[in-house]
XYZ file of C-alpha atoms in Angstrom:
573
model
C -29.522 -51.696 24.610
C -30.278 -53.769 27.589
C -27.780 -51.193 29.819
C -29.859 -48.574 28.103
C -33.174 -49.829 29.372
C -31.659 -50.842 32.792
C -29.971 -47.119 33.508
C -33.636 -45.398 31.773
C -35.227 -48.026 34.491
C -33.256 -46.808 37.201
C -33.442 -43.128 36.452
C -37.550 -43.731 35.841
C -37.016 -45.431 39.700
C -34.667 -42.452 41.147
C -37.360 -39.675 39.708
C -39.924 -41.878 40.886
C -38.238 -41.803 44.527
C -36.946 -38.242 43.760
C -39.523 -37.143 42.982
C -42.453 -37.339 45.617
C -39.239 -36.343 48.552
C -38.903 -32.915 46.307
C -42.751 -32.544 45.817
C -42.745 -32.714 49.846
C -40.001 -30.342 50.131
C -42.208 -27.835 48.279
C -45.243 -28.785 50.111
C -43.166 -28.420 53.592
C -41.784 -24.889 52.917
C -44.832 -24.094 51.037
C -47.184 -24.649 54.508
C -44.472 -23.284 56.064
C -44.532 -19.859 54.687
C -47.975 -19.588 53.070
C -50.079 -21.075 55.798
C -48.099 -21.778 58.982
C -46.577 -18.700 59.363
C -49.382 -16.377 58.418
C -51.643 -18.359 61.021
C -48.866 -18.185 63.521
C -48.783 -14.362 63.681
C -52.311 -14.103 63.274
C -52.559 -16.095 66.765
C -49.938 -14.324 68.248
C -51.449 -10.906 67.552
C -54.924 -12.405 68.687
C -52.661 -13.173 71.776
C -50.803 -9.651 72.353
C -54.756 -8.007 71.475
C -56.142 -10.436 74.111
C -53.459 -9.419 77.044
C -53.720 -5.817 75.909
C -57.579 -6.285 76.778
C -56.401 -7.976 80.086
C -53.826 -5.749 81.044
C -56.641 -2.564 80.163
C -58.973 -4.581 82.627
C -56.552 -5.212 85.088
C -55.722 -1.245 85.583
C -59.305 -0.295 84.587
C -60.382 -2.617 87.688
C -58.025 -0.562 89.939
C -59.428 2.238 89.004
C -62.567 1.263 89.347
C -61.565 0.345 93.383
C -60.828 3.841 93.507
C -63.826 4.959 92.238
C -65.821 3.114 94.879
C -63.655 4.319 97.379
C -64.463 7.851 96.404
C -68.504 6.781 96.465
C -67.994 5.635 99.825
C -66.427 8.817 101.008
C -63.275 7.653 102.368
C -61.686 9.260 99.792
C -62.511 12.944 97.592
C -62.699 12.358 93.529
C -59.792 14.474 93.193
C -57.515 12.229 95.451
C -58.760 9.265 94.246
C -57.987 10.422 90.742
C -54.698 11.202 91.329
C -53.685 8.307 93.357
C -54.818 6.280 90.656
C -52.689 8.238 88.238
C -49.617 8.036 90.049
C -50.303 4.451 89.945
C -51.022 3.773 86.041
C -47.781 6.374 85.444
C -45.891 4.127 86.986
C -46.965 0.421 84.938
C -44.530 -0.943 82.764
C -44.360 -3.997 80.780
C -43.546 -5.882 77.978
C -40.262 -7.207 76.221
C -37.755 -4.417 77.665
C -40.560 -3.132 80.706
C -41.464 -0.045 78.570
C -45.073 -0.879 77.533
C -47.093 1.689 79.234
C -50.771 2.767 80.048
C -52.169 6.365 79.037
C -55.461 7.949 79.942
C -57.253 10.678 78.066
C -60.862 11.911 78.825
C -63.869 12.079 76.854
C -62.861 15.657 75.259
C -60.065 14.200 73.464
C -57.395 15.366 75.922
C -54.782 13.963 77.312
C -55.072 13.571 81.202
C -51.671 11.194 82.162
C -48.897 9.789 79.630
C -45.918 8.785 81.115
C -43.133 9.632 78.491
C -45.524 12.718 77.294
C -46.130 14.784 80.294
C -45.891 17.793 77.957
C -48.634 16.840 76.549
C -51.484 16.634 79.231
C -54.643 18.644 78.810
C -54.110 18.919 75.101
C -55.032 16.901 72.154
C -52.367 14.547 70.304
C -52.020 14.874 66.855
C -52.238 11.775 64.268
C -49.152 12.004 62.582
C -51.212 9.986 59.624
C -53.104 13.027 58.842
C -50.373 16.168 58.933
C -53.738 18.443 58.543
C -54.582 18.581 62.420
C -56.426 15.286 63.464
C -56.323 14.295 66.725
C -55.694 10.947 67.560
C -57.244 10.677 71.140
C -60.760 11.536 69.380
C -60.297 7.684 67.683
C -60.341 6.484 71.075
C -63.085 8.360 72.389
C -64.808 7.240 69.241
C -64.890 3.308 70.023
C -65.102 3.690 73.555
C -68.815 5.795 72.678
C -69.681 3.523 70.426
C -68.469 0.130 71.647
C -67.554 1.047 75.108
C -64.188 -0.478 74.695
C -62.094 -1.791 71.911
C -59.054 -1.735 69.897
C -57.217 1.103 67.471
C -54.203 0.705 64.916
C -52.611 4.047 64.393
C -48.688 5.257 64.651
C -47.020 6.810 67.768
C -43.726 7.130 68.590
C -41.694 4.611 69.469
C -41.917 3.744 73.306
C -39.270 7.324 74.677
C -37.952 7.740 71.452
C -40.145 11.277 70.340
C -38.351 10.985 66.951
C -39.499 7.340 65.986
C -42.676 6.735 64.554
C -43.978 3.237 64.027
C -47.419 1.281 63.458
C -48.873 0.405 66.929
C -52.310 -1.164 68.149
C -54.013 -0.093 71.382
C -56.884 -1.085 73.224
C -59.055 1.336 74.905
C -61.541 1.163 77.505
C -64.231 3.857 79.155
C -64.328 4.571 82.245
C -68.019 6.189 82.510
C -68.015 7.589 86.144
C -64.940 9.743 85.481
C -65.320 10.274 81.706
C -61.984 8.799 81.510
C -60.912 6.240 78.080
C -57.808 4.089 79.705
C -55.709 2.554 77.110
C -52.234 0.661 76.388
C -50.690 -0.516 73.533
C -47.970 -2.329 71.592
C -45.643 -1.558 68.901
C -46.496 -3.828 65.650
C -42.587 -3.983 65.517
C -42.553 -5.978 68.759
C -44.625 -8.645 66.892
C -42.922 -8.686 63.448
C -39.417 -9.548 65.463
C -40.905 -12.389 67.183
C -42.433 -13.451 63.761
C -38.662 -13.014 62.247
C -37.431 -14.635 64.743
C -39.442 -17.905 64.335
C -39.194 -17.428 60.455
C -35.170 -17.429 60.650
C -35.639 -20.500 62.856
C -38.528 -22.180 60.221
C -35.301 -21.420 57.222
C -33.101 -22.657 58.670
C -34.964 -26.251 60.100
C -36.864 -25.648 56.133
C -33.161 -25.728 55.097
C -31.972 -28.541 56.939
C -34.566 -30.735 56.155
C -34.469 -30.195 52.608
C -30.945 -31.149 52.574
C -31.383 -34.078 54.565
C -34.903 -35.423 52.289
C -32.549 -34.354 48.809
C -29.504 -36.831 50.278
C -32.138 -39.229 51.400
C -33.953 -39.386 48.531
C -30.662 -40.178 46.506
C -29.752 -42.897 49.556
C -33.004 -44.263 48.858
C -32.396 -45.221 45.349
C -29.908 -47.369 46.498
C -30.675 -48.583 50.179
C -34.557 -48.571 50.182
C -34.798 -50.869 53.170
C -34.018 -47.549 55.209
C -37.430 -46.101 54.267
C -38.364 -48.019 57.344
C -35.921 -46.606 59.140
C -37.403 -42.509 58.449
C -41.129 -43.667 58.772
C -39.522 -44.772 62.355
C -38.383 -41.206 62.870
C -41.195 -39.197 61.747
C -43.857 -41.753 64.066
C -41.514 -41.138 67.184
C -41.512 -37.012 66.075
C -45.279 -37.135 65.476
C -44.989 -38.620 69.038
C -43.294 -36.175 70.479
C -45.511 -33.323 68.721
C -48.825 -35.166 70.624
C -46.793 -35.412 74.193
C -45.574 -32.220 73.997
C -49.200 -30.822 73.189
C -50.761 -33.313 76.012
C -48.312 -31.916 78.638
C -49.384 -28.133 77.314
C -53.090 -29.164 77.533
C -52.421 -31.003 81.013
C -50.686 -27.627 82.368
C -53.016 -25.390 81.278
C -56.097 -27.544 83.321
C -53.577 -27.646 86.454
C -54.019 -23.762 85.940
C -57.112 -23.700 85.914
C -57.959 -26.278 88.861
C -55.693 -25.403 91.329
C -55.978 -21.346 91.048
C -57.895 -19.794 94.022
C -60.756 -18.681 92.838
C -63.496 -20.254 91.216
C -64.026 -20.277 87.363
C -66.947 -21.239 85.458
C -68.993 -20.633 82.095
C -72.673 -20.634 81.650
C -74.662 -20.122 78.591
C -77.291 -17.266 77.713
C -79.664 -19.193 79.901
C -77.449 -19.031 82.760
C -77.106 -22.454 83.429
C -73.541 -23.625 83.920
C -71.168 -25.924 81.156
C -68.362 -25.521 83.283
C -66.787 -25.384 86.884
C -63.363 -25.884 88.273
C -63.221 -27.482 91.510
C -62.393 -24.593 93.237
C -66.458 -24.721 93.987
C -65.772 -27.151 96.475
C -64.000 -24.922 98.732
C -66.411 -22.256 98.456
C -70.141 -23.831 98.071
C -69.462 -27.414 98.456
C -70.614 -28.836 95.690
C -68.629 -31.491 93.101
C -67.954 -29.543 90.050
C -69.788 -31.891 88.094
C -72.677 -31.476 90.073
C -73.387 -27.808 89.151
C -73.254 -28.711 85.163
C -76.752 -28.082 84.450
C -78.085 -26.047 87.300
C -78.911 -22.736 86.253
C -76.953 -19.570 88.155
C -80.167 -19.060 90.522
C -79.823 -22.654 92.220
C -77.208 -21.506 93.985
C -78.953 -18.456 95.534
C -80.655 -18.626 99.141
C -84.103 -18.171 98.887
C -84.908 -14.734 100.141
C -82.473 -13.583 97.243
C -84.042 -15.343 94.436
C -86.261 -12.729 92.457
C -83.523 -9.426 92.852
C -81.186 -12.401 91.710
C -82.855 -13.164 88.540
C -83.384 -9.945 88.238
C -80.183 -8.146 88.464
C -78.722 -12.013 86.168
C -81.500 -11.329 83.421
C -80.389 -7.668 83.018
C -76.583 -8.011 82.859
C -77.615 -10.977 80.433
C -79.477 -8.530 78.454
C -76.753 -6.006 78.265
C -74.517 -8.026 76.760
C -71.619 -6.614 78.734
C -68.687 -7.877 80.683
C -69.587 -7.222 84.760
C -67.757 -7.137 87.765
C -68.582 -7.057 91.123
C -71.519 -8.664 90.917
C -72.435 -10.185 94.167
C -74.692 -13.038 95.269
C -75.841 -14.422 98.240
C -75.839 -18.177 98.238
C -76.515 -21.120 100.130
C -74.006 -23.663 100.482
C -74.490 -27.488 100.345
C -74.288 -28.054 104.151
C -76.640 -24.822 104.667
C -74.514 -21.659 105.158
C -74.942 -18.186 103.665
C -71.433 -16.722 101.407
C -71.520 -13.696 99.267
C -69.825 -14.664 96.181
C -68.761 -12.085 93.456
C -68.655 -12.786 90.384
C -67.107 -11.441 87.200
C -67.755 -12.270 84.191
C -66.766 -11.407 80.053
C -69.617 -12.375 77.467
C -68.499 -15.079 74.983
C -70.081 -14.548 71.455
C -70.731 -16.849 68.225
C -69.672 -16.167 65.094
C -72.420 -14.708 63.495
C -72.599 -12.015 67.234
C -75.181 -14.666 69.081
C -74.026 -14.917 72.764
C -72.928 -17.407 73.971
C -72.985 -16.925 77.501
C -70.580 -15.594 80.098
C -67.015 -17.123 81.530
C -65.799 -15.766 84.540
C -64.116 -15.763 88.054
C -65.782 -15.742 91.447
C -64.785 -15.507 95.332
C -65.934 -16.024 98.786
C -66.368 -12.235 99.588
C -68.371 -13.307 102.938
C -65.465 -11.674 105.243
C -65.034 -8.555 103.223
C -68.640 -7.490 103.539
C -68.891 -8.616 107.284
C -65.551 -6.064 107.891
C -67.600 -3.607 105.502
C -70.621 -3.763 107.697
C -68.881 -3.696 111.125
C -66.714 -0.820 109.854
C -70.651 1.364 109.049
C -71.408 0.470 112.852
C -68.219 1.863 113.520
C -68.820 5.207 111.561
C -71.875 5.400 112.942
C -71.409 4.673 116.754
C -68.704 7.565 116.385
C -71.183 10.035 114.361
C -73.641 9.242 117.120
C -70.937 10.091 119.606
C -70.462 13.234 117.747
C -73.824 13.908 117.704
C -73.864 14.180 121.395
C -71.186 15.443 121.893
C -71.489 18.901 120.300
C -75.913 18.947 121.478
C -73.777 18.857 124.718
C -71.383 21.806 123.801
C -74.552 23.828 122.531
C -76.458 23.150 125.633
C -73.608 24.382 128.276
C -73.761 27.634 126.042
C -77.428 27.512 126.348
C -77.361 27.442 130.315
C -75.923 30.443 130.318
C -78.576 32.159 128.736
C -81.635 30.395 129.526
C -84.079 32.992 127.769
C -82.986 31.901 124.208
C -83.381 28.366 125.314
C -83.674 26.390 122.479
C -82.454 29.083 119.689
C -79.774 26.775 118.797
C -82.161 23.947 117.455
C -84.605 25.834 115.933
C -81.919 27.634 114.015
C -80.352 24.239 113.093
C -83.897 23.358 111.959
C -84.300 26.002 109.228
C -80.742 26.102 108.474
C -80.495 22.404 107.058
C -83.553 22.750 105.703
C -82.774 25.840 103.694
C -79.629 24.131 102.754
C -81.312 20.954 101.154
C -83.692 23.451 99.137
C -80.910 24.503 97.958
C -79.559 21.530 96.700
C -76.569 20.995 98.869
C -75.493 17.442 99.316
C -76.124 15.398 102.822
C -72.086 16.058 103.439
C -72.327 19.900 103.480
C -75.657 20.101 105.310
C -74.167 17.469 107.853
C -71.505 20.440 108.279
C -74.026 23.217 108.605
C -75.740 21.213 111.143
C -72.644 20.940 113.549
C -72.116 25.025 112.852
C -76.247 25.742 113.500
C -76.435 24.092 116.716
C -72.249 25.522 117.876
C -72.815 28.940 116.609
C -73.623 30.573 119.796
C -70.826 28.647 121.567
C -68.983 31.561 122.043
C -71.654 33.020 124.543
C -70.137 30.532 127.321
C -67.543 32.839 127.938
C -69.466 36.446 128.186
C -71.244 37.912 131.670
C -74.461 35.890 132.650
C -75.627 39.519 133.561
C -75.264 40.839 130.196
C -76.838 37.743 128.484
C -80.205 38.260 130.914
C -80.276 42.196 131.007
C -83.864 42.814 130.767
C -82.794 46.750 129.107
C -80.952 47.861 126.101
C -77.249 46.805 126.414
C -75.088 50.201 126.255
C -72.474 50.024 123.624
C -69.452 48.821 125.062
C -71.658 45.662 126.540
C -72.775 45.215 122.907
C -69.330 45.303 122.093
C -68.675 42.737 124.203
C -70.945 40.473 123.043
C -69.980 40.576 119.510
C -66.839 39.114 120.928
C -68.608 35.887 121.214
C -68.590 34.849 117.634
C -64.472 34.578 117.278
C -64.226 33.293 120.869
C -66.306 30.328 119.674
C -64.035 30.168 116.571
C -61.539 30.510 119.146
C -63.173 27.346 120.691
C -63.706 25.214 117.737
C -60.921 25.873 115.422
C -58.530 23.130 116.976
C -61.181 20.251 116.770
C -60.563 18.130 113.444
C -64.711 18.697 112.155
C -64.507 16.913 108.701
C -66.366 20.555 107.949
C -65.305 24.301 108.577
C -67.768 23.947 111.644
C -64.960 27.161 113.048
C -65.160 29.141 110.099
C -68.788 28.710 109.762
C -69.246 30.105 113.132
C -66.883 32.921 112.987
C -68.826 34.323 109.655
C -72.394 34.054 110.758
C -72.855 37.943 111.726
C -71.257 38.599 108.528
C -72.757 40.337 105.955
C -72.912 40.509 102.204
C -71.830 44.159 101.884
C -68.871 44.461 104.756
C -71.520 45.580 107.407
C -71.140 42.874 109.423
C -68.731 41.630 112.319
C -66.252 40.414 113.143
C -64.180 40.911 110.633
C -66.390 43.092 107.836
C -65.993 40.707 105.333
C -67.875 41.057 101.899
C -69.981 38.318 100.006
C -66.812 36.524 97.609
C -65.458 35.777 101.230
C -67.614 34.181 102.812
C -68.684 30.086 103.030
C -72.131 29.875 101.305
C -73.008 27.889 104.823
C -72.094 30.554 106.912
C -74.490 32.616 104.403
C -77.194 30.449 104.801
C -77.110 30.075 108.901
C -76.823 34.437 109.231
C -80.405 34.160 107.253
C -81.645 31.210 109.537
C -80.008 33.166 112.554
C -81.858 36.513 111.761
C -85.328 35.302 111.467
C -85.325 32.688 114.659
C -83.563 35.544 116.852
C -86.029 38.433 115.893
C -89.380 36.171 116.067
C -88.601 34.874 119.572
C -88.659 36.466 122.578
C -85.114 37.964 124.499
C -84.948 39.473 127.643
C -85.041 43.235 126.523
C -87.987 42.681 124.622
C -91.056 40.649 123.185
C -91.196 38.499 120.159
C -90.742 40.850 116.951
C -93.069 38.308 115.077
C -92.501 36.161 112.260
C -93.769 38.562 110.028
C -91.285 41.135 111.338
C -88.382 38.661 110.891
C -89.131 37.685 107.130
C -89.646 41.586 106.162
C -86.052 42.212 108.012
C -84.324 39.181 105.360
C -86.925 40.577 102.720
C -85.506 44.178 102.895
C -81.948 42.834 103.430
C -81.579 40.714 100.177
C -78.927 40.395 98.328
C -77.252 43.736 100.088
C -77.020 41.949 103.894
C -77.914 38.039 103.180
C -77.776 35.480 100.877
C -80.725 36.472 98.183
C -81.094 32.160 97.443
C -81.064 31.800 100.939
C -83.460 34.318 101.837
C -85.861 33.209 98.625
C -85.340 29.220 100.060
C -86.681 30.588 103.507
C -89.658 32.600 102.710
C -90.763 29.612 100.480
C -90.209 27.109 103.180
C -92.294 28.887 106.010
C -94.656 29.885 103.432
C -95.429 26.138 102.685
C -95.434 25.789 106.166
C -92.396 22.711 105.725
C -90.076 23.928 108.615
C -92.105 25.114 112.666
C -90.119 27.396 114.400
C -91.814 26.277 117.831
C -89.793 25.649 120.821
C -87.500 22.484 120.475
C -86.435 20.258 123.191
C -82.777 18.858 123.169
């Protein structure tokens, strides 16, 4: 009886012992798989969504560059599309470098994807809806309503046409072009890493369930060893807290010793955090700017546009770049620091504030500004150059002194009532005051005949508008200054000269300075005869529209003198 009690004892002590190990064992591989795991991928794709947004932010920066580059004219739209095309074809990335970037436009058309060239200009279907859907109009979708965002659909697997699997993208707008930019990765990608770590969680799960089951026997018998595993998990606990401390401590190296300046400030603008980085640029202790609002920093002549352009971008709610302020730094010098900056939002959709990135742009916009003197001292040098050209033609025929201005004059200003841009009339300027160029080379005798020229000297002198192309055609003009020239006794019918051609061939400029041409030559005086009149002039475009000249031109004209906007006095180089 007493062995009875003694083995019911020790079994009542081994289930006892037994059973709390076991009950871990199911607690462990519980966690494990029911809320470990599940967290774990839910941070990882929080992760892969939040370098899709910074890889989308990274190219939709560059194109961005490009963009300004075309605004500032060093560069057309259509090259600085295409250069950044050939630049975004080209990205790869991810776990075998075939992660890619794609850009459609607004229309729901494809513009560039690298393995589907075939594909540009048309829409993509959704192969979840076989009835004709096209995917890219999901994109164009958030980026309307959101601006940017991310999409789960299916698309084929990276090159593989034949392979369709679950994939989540992230797509930005790119207003100024209509473009949406996007990139993406495969669902597949993630679920392998996930496997991966799950095989690894069995098999330590597996190991450790082994090793608490032969424990938890050993215990029965050698219980002083319970010392011995507390031991182990404290100095594995331990390890777990050094290991995270020396994550924590690397991350904040990052963050310190990277070149540009981080910070965060809340929806007030007033800062909760700056790396030291500040230092460098303003000279200020980091700790020092916690609590001063954005607009401390700011020299005082930049204060108000400041808060103003701050308390907008606040209001937007928006991520910014580029944003540039002049500040004073602690010892008393003036930086340009740009700033960008990504909202950070609450729960519930309250922002936060902003975190972002700035850098000492002072030497950039110095270069910037000495480059514009540059431009201009050469467009100045331009500028006198060719008033010089036009006045050595002008010396040789002194009695339409000043012919070449005033034509320039009602040219450019016909032009802008037309609503050409400052580029084009820039052009038609150069052309207005070179047009007659061609007269350099033609008898002084014929130029100041005081009688009808006979008609081989009027042949002659229609030989002056393709010497001056002759003249012009080799200098690099950013315009068709040449071609300009050699069209303006051109007509709209074939009636003209030199070379009869007929209205679809001819440069709307060189349209516009034949009008301009007409009515200063026939309302000032030459040497075979008087001034015809104004009035003569204007009935002579009048009668001629849309047959001889340019009817827009000719209606942009009439209005202009009619209004009394353009005086087509004498004008002194």
């Amino acid at each position: 009886m007493e062995k009875d009690k003694k083995r019911k004892f020790a079994h009542a002590i081994s289930i006892r012992i037994a059973l709390p190990a076991l009950l871990t064992v199911v607690l462990f591989v519980t966690a494990t798989f029911v809320i470990i795991l599940p967290s774990f991928k839910e941070n990882l794709l929080a992760r892969k969504r939040e370098m899709l947004r910074e890889m989308n932010t990274v190219v939709w920066d560059m194109v961005a560059s490009y963009e300004r580059m075309e605004r500032a004219g060093s560069m057309s739209r259509e090259q600085a599309q295409q250069t950044a095309l050939n630049i975004i074809r080209d990205i790869r990335y991810g776990p075998v470098n075939k992660d890619y970037f794609w850009v459609n436009n607004m229309q729901g058309l494809l513009v560039m994807h690298p393995y589907r060239p075939d594909l540009r200009g048309e829409a993509v279907p959704d192969v979840r809806y076989p009835l004709g859907k096209n995917l890219l109009e999901e994109f164009v979708k958030v980026v309307k309503n959101q601006g940017a965002g991310y999409v789960d659909y299916r698309f084929q697997w990276q090159d593989d046409v034949g392979k369709i699997v679950p994939k989540l993208s992230y797509v930005r707008g790119f207003t100024p072009w209509g473009w949406v930019v996007g990139t993406g990765l495969y669902i597949e990608d993630v679920n392998v890493e996930i496997g991966l770590i799950a095989k690894q969680l069995n098999a330590i799960a597996s190991v450790i369930l082994l090793l608490v089951s032969f424990l938890a026997f050993y215990m029965i018998r050698h219980t002083v060893l319970a010392d011995r595993v507390r031991r182990i998990i404290w100095e594995e606990r331990e390890r777990l807290l050094t290991a995270l401390e020396e994550s924590r401590e690397r991350f904040r190296s990052l963050v310190e010793t990277t070149s540009d300046w981080i910070w965060e400030i809340n929806a007030k603008g007033v800062y909760t955090y700056s790396s030291p980085k500040v230092r460098d640029l303003l000279g200020f202790a980091p700790e020092e700017l916690i609590g001063k609002h954005l607009v401390d920093l700011i020299a005082i002549q930049e204060v108000e546009r400041t808060s103003r352009l701050f308390r907008k971008l606040i209001d937007s709610r928006q991520p910014f770049s580029g944003f540039e302020t002049v500040c004073q730094t602690r010892d008393g010098r003036i930086v340009v620091i740009e700033k960008n900056g990504v909202p950070v939002f609450a729960d519930n959709g309250a922002l936060l504030g902003y975190r972002g990135v700035s850098r000492d742009i002072s030497e950039r916009r110095h270069a910037l500004e000495a480059l514009k003197k540059s431009r201009d001292a050469l467009h100045n040098s331009l500028e006198e150059t060719v008033k010089s050209l036009a006045l050595a033609a002008e010396k040789r025929d002194p009695y339409t002194a000043g012919h070449q201005m005033r034509v320039d004059r009602l040219a450019c200003a016909i032009a802008r009532e037309l609503g050409l841009d400052e580029d084009r009339i820039e052009g038609l300027h150069f052309a207005a005051l070179l047009h007659d160029i061609g007269k350099i080379s033609l008898p002084s005798e014929y130029l100041a005949k005081p009688a009808r020229l006979s008609a081989q000297e009027r042949a002659i002198i229609k030989c002056h508008t393709e010497v001056g192309y002759e003249i012009l055609k080799d200098i690099p003009f950013p315009w068709p200054v040449a071609d300009i020239v050699h069209q303006h006794h051109e007509h709209l019918d074939g009636s003209g000269y030199p070379q009869g051609l007929t209205a679809k061939d001819l440069l709307l400029e060189s349209q516009i300075l034949t009008v301009a041409d007409v009515v200063e030559a026939m309302s000032s005086h030459r040497p075979y005869r008087p001034s015809l009149g104004l009035e003569t002039a204007l009935s002579e475009v009048r009668a001629g529209r849309g047959t001889l000249y340019h009817p827009a031109s000719v209606d942009a004209c009439l209005k202009l003198i009619a209004e009394k906007k353009v005086d087509l006095s004498a004008a002194a180089w």
